[in-house]
Amino acid sequence: MNLQPRPAPLAETALLAQADERAMPGASPADKVGQVLSLLGGIAQVVRPGQRVLLKPNWVAPFPHATTDLALIAAVAEQVRAAGGEPFLAESSGFEFDTAATFALLGLEEWAAGLGLPLLNLDEGPFETVPAEMRPFDRLEIARCALEADVVINLPRMKRHSYTRVTLGMKNLMGLLSRASRRELHSRSLERGIVALARLVRPALTILDGLVTTSRAVYGVTEERGIVVGGRDVVALDHYGCRLLGVEPYAIEHIWRGASAGVGTMSYRVAGAQVHPAIVLDNAQGGGPSLYRAGFRALFAADRLYARWSGGRSLLPWAHYYLGVRPRIDPARCTRCGACAAACPAAAIDVAAAKVVAERCMRVRCLRCVEACPERAIEVRGLRAGKRRG
């Protein structure tokens, strides 16, 4: 096991590199990745011949607009191979989604096979229990492949988040945890847990996908930004990513805690074009509203108890389904044509009853049925249904 909790200290002032649409109009994601790596001194600064390199994307859910751009990932893999490294991919989707279904709906198995990239579904394990040494966590269950990899390259998507307010480089590492550890983090102290994990699995390089940003982790308003940012210091990169999102970075708990814990620095310089938001920084402290955050923690605490009682099952897919976003068929408008059933990858449509079968839909919630219905008889329901786009 190649555990790396105590690497050499990072520089007091980190170097970040940015490529964006204004400086490189019409450039492909591969061109922007190449520019970022060139400004950082080249991939050879990170990868040596023969090393196994874990590429950790963000494949939180079966929606391309909410996940790391595939062309960007392919470009990084090509760079790693050019340096003599052996890249592979590993991920686990968001807690309420099924990872295998997410891979299938995004077409990841065929895509990865076409590039000759091994793809690991981390829901299948194995995991190692590692001392966390950060209160209130004494241990975390981390994917063994992340601990054994010679190099970890972190490939997050730049997004807002309902609870932590941003999801960038440090938070992207959570996909390397077992679902039991993620449940514990969410119910006790998500921000401290993010830092505890970042102290144990420190990416040698983080490349932030800001080509398209999203106002929420999954179902959100999208915005074309055309930005790619890279750096070896994940705290510095997250600090700068906050500024690109229009969020006050010092208000994000896991970022300043990460700096305090020695994960990285909040002092940096940016090579290449620097694009700051045209909007005023959102200076609100903490994450979402306090009532929302309290309810969020209570839900995960209840789920911890339920998982112990039920042998590992979870209440969270049900909660996200009924409180989040879900499809609903209007029987009065439905003609029973079956177009929605043909589009549904989860066989979750009862055509005769004009009904969505919740138990089959909730771990996917791809909403393909909404687009497939010629009669517009399927609507999006949920507390955030009106805020979804893309």
Coordinates of C-alpha atoms in Angstrom, one line a residue:
M1 CA 0.0 0.0 0.0
N2 CA 1.5 3.3 -1.1
L3 CA -0.1 5.6 1.5
Q4 CA 1.1 9.2 1.2
P5 CA -0.1 11.2 4.2
R6 CA 3.1 13.2 4.7
P7 CA 4.5 14.3 1.3
A8 CA 7.2 17.0 1.1
P9 CA 5.9 20.5 2.1
L10 CA 4.4 22.5 -0.7
A11 CA 5.8 25.8 -1.7
E12 CA 4.6 28.8 0.3
T13 CA 3.3 30.3 -3.0
A14 CA 1.8 27.8 -5.3
L15 CA 1.8 28.0 -9.1
L16 CA -1.5 27.7 -11.0
A17 CA -1.9 27.7 -14.7
Q18 CA -5.0 28.7 -16.7
A19 CA -6.1 28.4 -20.3
D20 CA -9.4 29.9 -21.3
E21 CA -11.6 30.7 -24.3
R22 CA -10.7 34.4 -24.4
A23 CA -6.9 33.7 -24.6
M24 CA -7.3 30.6 -26.8
P25 CA -10.5 31.2 -28.9
G26 CA -11.7 28.0 -30.5
A27 CA -9.1 25.8 -28.7
S28 CA -10.1 22.2 -27.9
P29 CA -10.0 20.8 -24.4
A30 CA -6.8 18.9 -25.4
D31 CA -5.2 22.2 -26.5
K32 CA -6.1 23.8 -23.2
V33 CA -4.8 20.8 -21.1
G34 CA -1.6 21.0 -23.1
Q35 CA -1.2 24.7 -22.4
V36 CA -1.9 24.3 -18.7
L37 CA 0.7 21.5 -18.4
S38 CA 3.2 23.5 -20.4
L39 CA 2.9 26.4 -18.0
L40 CA 3.3 24.1 -15.1
G41 CA 6.6 22.7 -16.5
G42 CA 5.2 19.6 -18.3
I43 CA 3.7 16.3 -17.3
A44 CA 7.2 14.9 -16.5
Q45 CA 7.1 17.1 -13.4
V46 CA 4.4 14.7 -12.1
V47 CA 4.7 11.3 -13.9
R48 CA 7.7 9.1 -14.4
P49 CA 8.0 6.1 -16.8
G50 CA 6.3 2.9 -15.5
Q51 CA 4.2 4.6 -12.8
R52 CA 0.5 3.7 -12.4
V53 CA -1.5 6.9 -12.5
L54 CA -5.0 7.1 -11.1
L55 CA -7.2 9.6 -13.0
K56 CA -10.1 10.6 -10.6
P57 CA -12.9 12.4 -12.6
N58 CA -16.2 13.7 -11.3
W59 CA -18.9 11.2 -12.5
V60 CA -21.4 12.1 -9.8
A61 CA -24.5 11.3 -11.8
P62 CA -25.6 10.3 -15.4
F63 CA -25.6 13.8 -16.8
P64 CA -22.8 15.1 -19.1
H65 CA -23.4 18.7 -18.0
A66 CA -22.6 17.7 -14.3
T67 CA -19.5 15.6 -15.0
T68 CA -15.9 16.0 -16.1
D69 CA -15.5 16.6 -19.8
L70 CA -14.5 13.3 -21.6
A71 CA -12.2 15.1 -24.1
L72 CA -10.4 16.7 -21.2
I73 CA -9.9 13.3 -19.5
A74 CA -8.7 11.7 -22.7
A75 CA -6.2 14.5 -23.2
V76 CA -4.8 14.0 -19.7
A77 CA -4.5 10.3 -20.3
E78 CA -2.6 10.9 -23.5
Q79 CA -0.2 13.2 -21.7
V80 CA 0.4 10.6 -19.0
R81 CA 1.1 7.9 -21.6
A82 CA 3.5 10.2 -23.4
A83 CA 5.4 10.5 -20.2
G84 CA 5.6 6.7 -19.9
G85 CA 2.9 6.4 -17.2
E86 CA 0.1 3.8 -17.1
P87 CA -3.3 5.7 -16.6
F88 CA -6.5 4.2 -15.2
L89 CA -9.8 5.6 -14.2
A90 CA -11.7 5.0 -10.9
E91 CA -14.9 6.6 -9.6
S92 CA -18.0 6.1 -7.5
S93 CA -21.1 8.2 -8.2
G94 CA -23.1 10.4 -5.8
F95 CA -24.6 8.7 -2.8
E96 CA -28.1 8.5 -4.2
F97 CA -27.1 7.3 -7.7
D98 CA -26.0 3.8 -8.9
T99 CA -22.5 3.9 -10.2
A100 CA -22.9 1.1 -12.7
A101 CA -26.0 2.8 -14.1
T102 CA -24.2 6.1 -14.3
F103 CA -21.3 4.5 -16.2
A104 CA -23.8 2.9 -18.6
L105 CA -25.8 6.1 -19.2
L106 CA -22.7 8.2 -19.8
G107 CA -21.3 5.5 -22.2
L108 CA -18.1 5.3 -20.1
E109 CA -17.3 1.6 -20.5
E110 CA -17.3 1.8 -24.3
W111 CA -15.5 5.1 -24.3
A112 CA -12.8 3.9 -21.9
A113 CA -12.3 0.7 -23.8
G114 CA -11.9 2.6 -27.0
L115 CA -9.0 4.5 -25.4
G116 CA -7.5 1.4 -23.7
L117 CA -8.1 2.9 -20.2
P118 CA -9.0 0.5 -17.4
L119 CA -12.2 1.7 -15.6
L120 CA -12.9 0.8 -12.0
N121 CA -16.3 1.0 -10.4
L122 CA -15.4 1.8 -6.8
D123 CA -18.7 0.6 -5.4
E124 CA -17.2 -2.8 -5.9
G125 CA -14.2 -2.0 -3.7
P126 CA -11.9 -3.1 -2.2
F127 CA -11.2 -0.5 0.5
E128 CA -8.6 -0.1 3.1
T129 CA -9.3 1.2 6.6
V130 CA -6.8 4.0 7.2
P131 CA -6.2 6.1 10.4
A132 CA -7.6 9.6 9.8
E133 CA -6.0 11.4 12.7
M134 CA -8.5 14.3 12.5
R135 CA -11.3 14.7 14.9
P136 CA -14.1 13.6 14.9
F137 CA -12.8 10.9 12.4
D138 CA -10.4 8.2 13.6
R139 CA -10.4 6.2 10.4
L140 CA -11.7 6.3 6.8
E141 CA -12.3 3.5 4.3
I142 CA -10.4 4.5 1.1
A143 CA -10.3 2.7 -2.2
R144 CA -7.2 0.5 -2.3
C145 CA -6.4 1.6 -5.8
A146 CA -6.0 5.2 -4.7
L147 CA -3.6 4.1 -1.9
E148 CA -1.6 1.9 -4.2
A149 CA -1.3 4.2 -7.2
D150 CA 2.0 5.8 -7.7
V151 CA 0.4 9.1 -8.8
V152 CA -3.1 10.5 -8.3
I153 CA -4.3 13.1 -10.8
N154 CA -7.5 14.8 -9.7
L155 CA -10.0 15.9 -12.5
P156 CA -12.9 17.8 -10.8
R157 CA -15.7 19.7 -12.4
M158 CA -16.1 23.3 -11.3
K159 CA -19.6 23.6 -9.7
R160 CA -21.6 25.1 -7.0
H161 CA -23.0 22.9 -4.2
S162 CA -26.1 23.2 -2.0
Y163 CA -24.2 22.3 1.3
T164 CA -20.5 23.1 0.9
R165 CA -21.3 25.9 -1.6
V166 CA -18.6 24.7 -4.0
T167 CA -17.4 21.3 -5.3
L168 CA -13.9 21.6 -6.6
G169 CA -10.7 19.6 -6.1
M170 CA -10.7 18.6 -2.5
K171 CA -14.4 17.6 -2.5
N172 CA -13.9 15.6 -5.7
L173 CA -11.7 13.1 -3.8
M174 CA -14.8 11.9 -1.9
G175 CA -15.6 9.4 -4.6
L176 CA -12.6 7.4 -3.3
L177 CA -14.4 6.7 0.0
S178 CA -16.6 3.8 0.7
R179 CA -20.3 4.7 1.0
A180 CA -20.1 3.9 4.7
S181 CA -17.4 6.5 5.2
R182 CA -19.2 9.0 3.1
R183 CA -22.3 8.5 5.2
E184 CA -20.3 9.2 8.3
L185 CA -18.7 12.3 6.9
H186 CA -22.1 13.8 5.9
S187 CA -23.7 13.0 9.3
R188 CA -20.8 14.3 11.5
S189 CA -18.7 17.0 9.8
L190 CA -18.5 17.1 6.0
E191 CA -15.9 19.9 5.9
R192 CA -13.6 18.2 8.4
G193 CA -14.0 14.9 6.6
I194 CA -13.1 16.4 3.3
V195 CA -9.8 17.7 4.9
A196 CA -9.1 14.4 6.6
L197 CA -9.3 12.6 3.2
A198 CA -7.2 15.3 1.4
R199 CA -4.5 14.7 4.0
L200 CA -4.4 11.0 3.2
V201 CA -4.8 11.0 -0.6
R202 CA -2.9 14.0 -1.9
P203 CA -3.2 14.4 -5.7
A204 CA 0.1 15.2 -7.4
L205 CA -1.8 17.3 -9.9
T206 CA -5.3 18.7 -10.1
I207 CA -6.8 19.9 -13.4
L208 CA -10.1 21.8 -12.9
D209 CA -12.7 21.5 -15.7
G210 CA -14.3 24.9 -15.9
L211 CA -15.4 24.4 -19.6
V212 CA -19.0 24.4 -18.4
T213 CA -20.0 25.3 -14.8
T214 CA -23.1 24.2 -13.0
S215 CA -25.1 26.1 -10.3
R216 CA -25.6 22.8 -8.4
A217 CA -23.9 19.5 -8.1
V218 CA -26.3 17.7 -10.4
Y219 CA -29.5 19.4 -11.4
G220 CA -28.5 23.0 -12.0
V221 CA -28.2 25.9 -14.4
T222 CA -25.2 25.6 -16.7
E223 CA -22.9 28.3 -18.1
E224 CA -20.3 28.0 -20.8
R225 CA -16.9 29.3 -19.3
G226 CA -14.3 27.6 -21.5
I227 CA -11.8 27.5 -18.6
V228 CA -9.2 24.9 -17.6
V229 CA -7.0 25.5 -14.6
G230 CA -4.3 23.3 -13.2
G231 CA -1.9 23.1 -10.3
R232 CA -0.1 20.8 -7.9
D233 CA -1.6 22.5 -4.8
V234 CA -5.3 21.5 -4.4
V235 CA -6.0 24.1 -1.7
A236 CA -4.6 26.9 -3.9
L237 CA -6.6 25.7 -6.9
D238 CA -9.8 25.5 -4.8
H239 CA -9.3 29.0 -3.5
Y240 CA -8.9 30.3 -7.1
G241 CA -11.8 28.2 -8.3
C242 CA -14.0 29.9 -5.7
R243 CA -13.1 33.2 -7.3
L244 CA -14.0 31.9 -10.7
L245 CA -17.4 30.9 -9.3
G246 CA -18.0 34.2 -7.6
V247 CA -17.7 32.8 -4.1
E248 CA -15.7 34.2 -1.3
P249 CA -13.0 31.5 -0.8
Y250 CA -12.3 32.4 2.9
A251 CA -16.0 31.6 3.7
I252 CA -15.6 28.0 2.5
E253 CA -14.7 25.9 5.6
H254 CA -13.0 23.0 4.0
I255 CA -10.6 25.3 2.1
W256 CA -9.3 27.3 5.1
R257 CA -9.3 24.1 7.2
G258 CA -7.2 22.4 4.4
A259 CA -4.7 25.2 4.5
S260 CA -4.6 25.1 8.3
A261 CA -4.0 21.3 8.2
G262 CA -1.1 21.6 5.8
V263 CA -2.8 20.2 2.8
G264 CA -1.9 23.2 0.8
T265 CA -1.7 27.0 0.7
M266 CA -4.0 29.9 -0.1
S267 CA -1.1 31.9 -1.5
Y268 CA -0.5 31.5 -5.3
R269 CA 0.2 33.1 -8.6
V270 CA -1.5 32.3 -11.8
A271 CA 0.3 31.8 -15.1
G272 CA -1.5 32.4 -18.3
A273 CA -4.8 34.2 -18.7
Q274 CA -6.6 35.1 -15.5
V275 CA -10.4 35.3 -15.7
H276 CA -12.2 36.7 -12.6
P277 CA -16.0 36.8 -12.3
A278 CA -17.9 39.8 -13.5
I279 CA -20.2 39.5 -10.5
V280 CA -19.7 40.6 -6.9
L281 CA -18.3 37.9 -4.7
D282 CA -20.9 36.1 -2.5
N283 CA -19.6 36.7 1.0
A284 CA -22.1 34.6 2.9
Q285 CA -20.5 32.5 5.6
G286 CA -20.7 28.7 5.5
G287 CA -22.7 26.6 3.2
G288 CA -26.5 26.6 2.6
P289 CA -29.0 28.0 5.1
S290 CA -28.5 26.6 8.7
L291 CA -31.9 24.9 8.7
Y292 CA -31.0 23.1 5.5
R293 CA -27.6 22.1 6.8
A294 CA -29.1 20.8 10.0
G295 CA -31.7 18.8 8.1
F296 CA -29.0 17.4 5.8
R297 CA -26.9 16.1 8.7
A298 CA -30.0 14.7 10.5
L299 CA -30.9 12.8 7.3
F300 CA -27.5 11.2 7.1
A301 CA -27.5 10.4 10.8
A302 CA -30.8 8.6 10.5
D303 CA -29.4 6.8 7.5
R304 CA -26.4 5.6 9.5
L305 CA -28.8 4.0 12.0
Y306 CA -30.9 2.5 9.2
A307 CA -27.9 1.1 7.5
R308 CA -26.8 -0.7 10.7
W309 CA -30.3 -2.1 11.2
S310 CA -30.9 -3.1 7.6
G311 CA -27.6 -4.6 6.7
G312 CA -26.3 -1.7 4.6
R313 CA -29.3 -0.4 2.8
S314 CA -30.0 3.3 2.6
L315 CA -32.9 5.8 3.0
L316 CA -31.1 8.4 0.9
P317 CA -32.3 7.4 -2.6
W318 CA -35.8 7.7 -1.3
A319 CA -35.2 11.1 0.3
H320 CA -33.5 12.5 -2.8
Y321 CA -36.2 11.1 -5.0
Y322 CA -39.1 12.7 -3.2
L323 CA -37.3 15.9 -2.0
G324 CA -35.0 16.4 -5.0
V325 CA -36.0 15.9 -8.6
R326 CA -38.1 13.2 -10.1
P327 CA -40.4 12.6 -13.2
R328 CA -44.2 12.3 -12.9
I329 CA -46.6 11.2 -15.6
D330 CA -49.9 13.0 -16.0
P331 CA -52.4 10.1 -16.7
A332 CA -54.9 12.5 -18.2
R333 CA -52.5 13.6 -20.9
C334 CA -50.6 10.3 -21.4
T335 CA -51.6 8.4 -24.6
R336 CA -49.8 5.2 -23.5
C337 CA -47.6 5.3 -26.6
G338 CA -44.7 3.8 -24.8
A339 CA -42.1 6.3 -26.0
C340 CA -41.0 7.0 -22.4
A341 CA -40.6 3.3 -21.6
A342 CA -38.4 2.8 -24.7
A343 CA -36.2 5.7 -23.5
C344 CA -36.0 4.5 -19.9
P345 CA -32.8 2.6 -19.1
A346 CA -34.1 1.4 -15.7
A347 CA -37.4 -0.1 -17.0
A348 CA -39.1 2.2 -14.5
I349 CA -42.2 3.1 -16.6
D350 CA -45.5 1.2 -16.2
V351 CA -47.1 2.3 -19.5
A352 CA -50.6 0.8 -18.8
A353 CA -50.8 2.6 -15.4
A354 CA -49.1 5.8 -16.7
K355 CA -46.8 5.6 -13.7
V356 CA -43.1 5.9 -12.9
V357 CA -42.0 3.1 -10.6
A358 CA -40.1 4.9 -7.9
E359 CA -38.0 1.9 -6.7
R360 CA -36.5 1.5 -10.2
C361 CA -36.2 5.2 -11.1
M362 CA -34.6 6.6 -7.9
R363 CA -31.0 5.4 -8.3
V364 CA -30.9 6.7 -11.9
R365 CA -33.3 9.7 -12.3
C366 CA -31.9 10.4 -15.7
L367 CA -35.2 12.2 -16.8
R368 CA -34.8 10.9 -20.4
C369 CA -38.5 10.1 -20.3
V370 CA -39.3 13.8 -20.0
E371 CA -37.6 14.5 -23.2
A372 CA -39.0 11.4 -25.0
C373 CA -42.7 12.1 -24.3
P374 CA -44.3 13.5 -27.5
E375 CA -47.4 14.7 -25.6
R376 CA -45.4 16.5 -22.9
A377 CA -47.3 14.4 -20.3
I378 CA -44.3 14.0 -18.0
E379 CA -43.3 16.8 -15.7
V380 CA -40.3 17.2 -13.4
R381 CA -41.4 17.3 -9.7
G382 CA -39.4 18.1 -6.6
L383 CA -38.3 21.0 -4.4
R384 CA -35.8 22.0 -7.0
A385 CA -37.6 21.1 -10.2
G386 CA -38.0 24.7 -11.2
K387 CA -34.2 25.4 -10.9
R388 CA -33.1 22.6 -13.3
R389 CA -31.7 23.3 -16.7
G390 CA -29.2 21.5 -18.9

